[in-house]
PDB file of C-alpha atoms in Angstrom:
ATOM      1  CA  MET A   1       2.697   5.834 -22.233  1.00 77.00           C
ATOM      2  CA  PRO A   2       4.924   4.203 -24.801  1.00 81.00           C
ATOM      3  CA  PRO A   3       2.802   3.446 -27.881  1.00 87.00           C
ATOM      4  CA  THR A   4       3.619  -0.268 -27.505  1.00 88.00           C
ATOM      5  CA  TRP A   5       1.602  -0.401 -24.247  1.00 88.00           C
ATOM      6  CA  LYS A   6      -2.030  -0.866 -25.333  1.00 94.00           C
ATOM      7  CA  SER A   7      -5.025   0.428 -23.382  1.00 94.00           C
ATOM      8  CA  THR A   8      -7.124  -2.571 -22.324  1.00 95.00           C
ATOM      9  CA  ARG A   9      -9.676  -1.338 -19.761  1.00 95.00           C
ATOM     10  CA  THR A  10     -11.156   1.911 -18.451  1.00 96.00           C
ATOM     11  CA  PHE A  11     -13.459   2.352 -15.464  1.00 94.00           C
ATOM     12  CA  SER A  12     -14.963   5.447 -13.892  1.00 95.00           C
ATOM     13  CA  GLY A  13     -17.404   5.721 -11.032  1.00 94.00           C
ATOM     14  CA  GLY A  14     -17.842   6.848  -7.458  1.00 92.00           C
ATOM     15  CA  GLY A  15     -15.027   9.376  -7.671  1.00 93.00           C
ATOM     16  CA  THR A  16     -12.515   6.851  -9.008  1.00 95.00           C
ATOM     17  CA  PHE A  17     -10.980   6.676 -12.479  1.00 97.00           C
ATOM     18  CA  LEU A  18      -8.986   3.615 -13.541  1.00 96.00           C
ATOM     19  CA  LYS A  19      -7.195   2.928 -16.813  1.00 96.00           C
ATOM     20  CA  GLN A  20      -5.260  -0.243 -17.529  1.00 96.00           C
ATOM     21  CA  PHE A  21      -2.554  -0.910 -20.115  1.00 95.00           C
ATOM     22  CA  THR A  22      -0.845  -4.100 -21.275  1.00 93.00           C
ATOM     23  CA  SER A  23       2.798  -4.211 -22.327  1.00 90.00           C
ATOM     24  CA  PRO A  24       4.246  -5.740 -25.451  1.00 89.00           C
ATOM     25  CA  PRO A  25       5.406  -9.346 -24.876  1.00 88.00           C
ATOM     26  CA  PHE A  26       8.339  -9.585 -22.474  1.00 82.00           C
ATOM     27  CA  GLY A  27       8.744 -13.339 -22.744  1.00 79.00           C
ATOM     28  CA  MET A  28       7.115 -16.679 -23.511  1.00 80.00           C
ATOM     29  CA  ASP A  29       6.039 -19.420 -21.163  1.00 78.00           C
ATOM     30  CA  ASN A  30       6.648 -23.135 -21.676  1.00 78.00           C
ATOM     31  CA  GLY A  31       3.351 -23.470 -23.543  1.00 79.00           C
ATOM     32  CA  GLY A  32       4.330 -20.831 -26.109  1.00 81.00           C
ATOM     33  CA  GLN A  33       2.034 -18.142 -24.684  1.00 83.00           C
ATOM     34  CA  THR A  34       3.391 -14.592 -24.544  1.00 88.00           C
ATOM     35  CA  VAL A  35       3.944 -13.028 -21.133  1.00 86.00           C
ATOM     36  CA  HIS A  36       3.001  -9.379 -20.576  1.00 88.00           C
ATOM     37  CA  ALA A  37       3.115  -6.812 -17.811  1.00 90.00           C
ATOM     38  CA  SER A  38       0.217  -4.593 -16.860  1.00 93.00           C
ATOM     39  CA  LEU A  39      -0.024  -1.006 -15.685  1.00 94.00           C
ATOM     40  CA  THR A  40      -3.078   0.289 -13.872  1.00 95.00           C
ATOM     41  CA  ILE A  41      -3.398   4.043 -13.362  1.00 95.00           C
ATOM     42  CA  THR A  42      -5.885   5.009 -10.674  1.00 96.00           C
ATOM     43  CA  ALA A  43      -7.050   8.454  -9.561  1.00 97.00           C
ATOM     44  CA  GLU A  44      -9.470   8.582  -6.652  1.00 96.00           C
ATOM     45  CA  ASN A  45     -10.944  11.091  -4.262  1.00 95.00           C
ATOM     46  CA  VAL A  46      -9.224  11.247  -0.877  1.00 94.00           C
ATOM     47  CA  PRO A  47     -10.405  12.881   2.355  1.00 90.00           C
ATOM     48  CA  ALA A  48      -9.672  16.592   2.747  1.00 86.00           C
ATOM     49  CA  ALA A  49      -6.170  17.325   4.033  1.00 85.00           C
ATOM     50  CA  SER A  50      -5.084  13.771   3.166  1.00 90.00           C
ATOM     51  CA  ASN A  51      -1.405  13.234   2.400  1.00 95.00           C
ATOM     52  CA  ALA A  52       0.648  10.552   0.683  1.00 95.00           C
ATOM     53  CA  ASP A  53       1.262   8.705   3.958  1.00 95.00           C
ATOM     54  CA  ALA A  54      -2.451   8.429   4.800  1.00 95.00           C
ATOM     55  CA  PHE A  55      -3.306   7.481   1.207  1.00 96.00           C
ATOM     56  CA  HIS A  56      -0.595   4.799   1.178  1.00 95.00           C
ATOM     57  CA  LYS A  57      -1.796   3.293   4.465  1.00 94.00           C
ATOM     58  CA  ALA A  58      -5.431   3.217   3.279  1.00 93.00           C
ATOM     59  CA  THR A  59      -4.451   1.607  -0.018  1.00 93.00           C
ATOM     60  CA  GLN A  60      -2.283  -1.012   1.716  1.00 92.00           C
ATOM     61  CA  ALA A  61      -5.206  -1.899   3.994  1.00 93.00           C
ATOM     62  CA  ARG A  62      -7.473  -2.390   0.959  1.00 92.00           C
ATOM     63  CA  LEU A  63      -4.902  -4.614  -0.767  1.00 90.00           C
ATOM     64  CA  GLY A  64      -4.851  -7.039   2.136  1.00 87.00           C
ATOM     65  CA  ASP A  65      -2.423  -9.731   3.194  1.00 87.00           C
ATOM     66  CA  ASN A  66      -2.032 -11.312  -0.245  1.00 88.00           C
ATOM     67  CA  PHE A  67       0.226  -8.406  -1.282  1.00 92.00           C
ATOM     68  CA  GLN A  68       3.536  -8.902   0.546  1.00 93.00           C
ATOM     69  CA  LEU A  69       5.446  -5.634   0.900  1.00 94.00           C
ATOM     70  CA  LEU A  70       9.101  -6.162  -0.105  1.00 95.00           C
ATOM     71  CA  SER A  71      10.217  -2.523   0.010  1.00 96.00           C
ATOM     72  CA  HIS A  72       8.741   0.895   0.742  1.00 96.00           C
ATOM     73  CA  THR A  73      10.743   4.019  -0.139  1.00 96.00           C
ATOM     74  CA  PRO A  74      10.113   7.733  -0.664  1.00 97.00           C
ATOM     75  CA  TRP A  75       9.538   8.731  -4.279  1.00 95.00           C
ATOM     76  CA  LYS A  76       9.094  12.348  -5.380  1.00 92.00           C
ATOM     77  CA  ASP A  77       6.249  13.641  -3.171  1.00 92.00           C
ATOM     78  CA  GLY A  78       4.952  10.139  -2.373  1.00 95.00           C
ATOM     79  CA  TYR A  79       6.146   6.556  -2.127  1.00 97.00           C
ATOM     80  CA  VAL A  80       7.077   3.551  -4.234  1.00 97.00           C
ATOM     81  CA  ASP A  81       6.521   0.004  -3.041  1.00 97.00           C
ATOM     82  CA  VAL A  82       7.741  -3.289  -4.437  1.00 96.00           C
ATOM     83  CA  LEU A  83       5.234  -6.069  -3.796  1.00 95.00           C
ATOM     84  CA  ARG A  84       4.978  -9.814  -4.223  1.00 95.00           C
ATOM     85  CA  THR A  85       1.740 -11.724  -4.830  1.00 92.00           C
ATOM     86  CA  GLU A  86       1.366 -15.473  -5.000  1.00 89.00           C
ATOM     87  CA  THR A  87      -1.566 -17.585  -6.150  1.00 84.00           C
ATOM     88  CA  PRO A  88      -1.725 -21.351  -6.719  1.00 84.00           C
ATOM     89  CA  MET A  89      -1.069 -20.640 -10.417  1.00 82.00           C
ATOM     90  CA  ALA A  90       1.668 -17.990 -10.421  1.00 82.00           C
ATOM     91  CA  GLU A  91       3.867 -15.593  -8.500  1.00 90.00           C
ATOM     92  CA  SER A  92       4.010 -11.961  -9.539  1.00 92.00           C
ATOM     93  CA  ARG A  93       5.913  -8.875  -8.545  1.00 94.00           C
ATOM     94  CA  GLY A  94       4.861  -5.306  -8.833  1.00 94.00           C
ATOM     95  CA  LYS A  95       5.749  -1.710  -8.249  1.00 96.00           C
ATOM     96  CA  ARG A  96       3.211   0.771  -6.964  1.00 96.00           C
ATOM     97  CA  PHE A  97       3.859   4.487  -7.060  1.00 97.00           C
ATOM     98  CA  TYR A  98       1.677   6.626  -4.750  1.00 97.00           C
ATOM     99  CA  ARG A  99       1.097  10.358  -4.531  1.00 96.00           C
ATOM    100  CA  VAL A 100      -1.615  12.850  -3.501  1.00 96.00           C
ATOM    101  CA  ALA A 101      -2.389  16.197  -5.164  1.00 94.00           C
ATOM    102  CA  ASP A 102      -5.401  18.500  -5.191  1.00 90.00           C
ATOM    103  CA  GLY A 103      -7.725  16.176  -3.277  1.00 91.00           C
ATOM    104  CA  ARG A 104      -6.935  13.126  -5.427  1.00 96.00           C
ATOM    105  CA  GLY A 105      -4.850  10.034  -4.694  1.00 96.00           C
ATOM    106  CA  TYR A 106      -2.873   8.673  -7.642  1.00 97.00           C
ATOM    107  CA  THR A 107      -1.490   5.158  -8.009  1.00 96.00           C
ATOM    108  CA  LEU A 108       0.576   3.663 -10.821  1.00 95.00           C
ATOM    109  CA  ALA A 109       0.521  -0.096 -10.294  1.00 95.00           C
ATOM    110  CA  PHE A 110       2.778  -2.292 -12.440  1.00 94.00           C
ATOM    111  CA  GLU A 111       2.518  -6.084 -12.268  1.00 93.00           C
ATOM    112  CA  ALA A 112       4.308  -8.914 -14.040  1.00 91.00           C
ATOM    113  CA  ARG A 113       5.097 -12.546 -13.456  1.00 89.00           C
ATOM    114  CA  SER A 114       8.141 -12.906 -11.240  1.00 88.00           C
ATOM    115  CA  ASP A 115      10.258 -14.423 -14.003  1.00 85.00           C
ATOM    116  CA  VAL A 116       9.571 -11.428 -16.275  1.00 85.00           C
ATOM    117  CA  TYR A 117       9.610  -8.693 -13.616  1.00 89.00           C
ATOM    118  CA  PRO A 118      13.376  -7.941 -13.807  1.00 88.00           C
ATOM    119  CA  ARG A 119      12.915  -7.016 -17.497  1.00 83.00           C
ATOM    120  CA  VAL A 120       9.887  -4.837 -16.720  1.00 85.00           C
ATOM    121  CA  SER A 121      11.149  -3.015 -13.631  1.00 88.00           C
ATOM    122  CA  ARG A 122      13.130  -0.354 -15.501  1.00 87.00           C
ATOM    123  CA  TRP A 123      10.121   0.345 -17.758  1.00 84.00           C
ATOM    124  CA  CYS A 124       8.095   0.936 -14.598  1.00 87.00           C
ATOM    125  CA  ASP A 125      10.589   3.506 -13.349  1.00 90.00           C
ATOM    126  CA  MET A 126      10.811   5.250 -16.713  1.00 89.00           C
ATOM    127  CA  ILE A 127       7.026   5.489 -17.159  1.00 88.00           C
ATOM    128  CA  ALA A 128       6.533   6.700 -13.575  1.00 90.00           C
ATOM    129  CA  GLU A 129       9.116   9.454 -14.041  1.00 89.00           C
ATOM    130  CA  THR A 130       7.096  10.914 -16.897  1.00 85.00           C
TER     131      THR A 130
END
């Protein structure tokens, strides 16, 4: 991770490990509050002989209808999705990178407000490539 992305939360339990990071400010809203992106790294147990396709489908089902899939493309030995989420307060975009290795499913999930997302998207790609 770039040193400017600060670790903000860690969770481990039930075969799942999650670590979340927050970006440096990528903008300011009308009220003068800074706007950040977040990255959540998740590693979880998957059924034996599971592959990236099965892991992706299971994860999409858990996300539910609130996460609108905008694109789904192959990435390395897995997939990358671009998603849109809308609440009454804000609209956000995100990129999720999926892969499976050695009985574990890995997800890198980036999220940012839609107005900031174009500035964050390249960071997402760069971090995922490492």
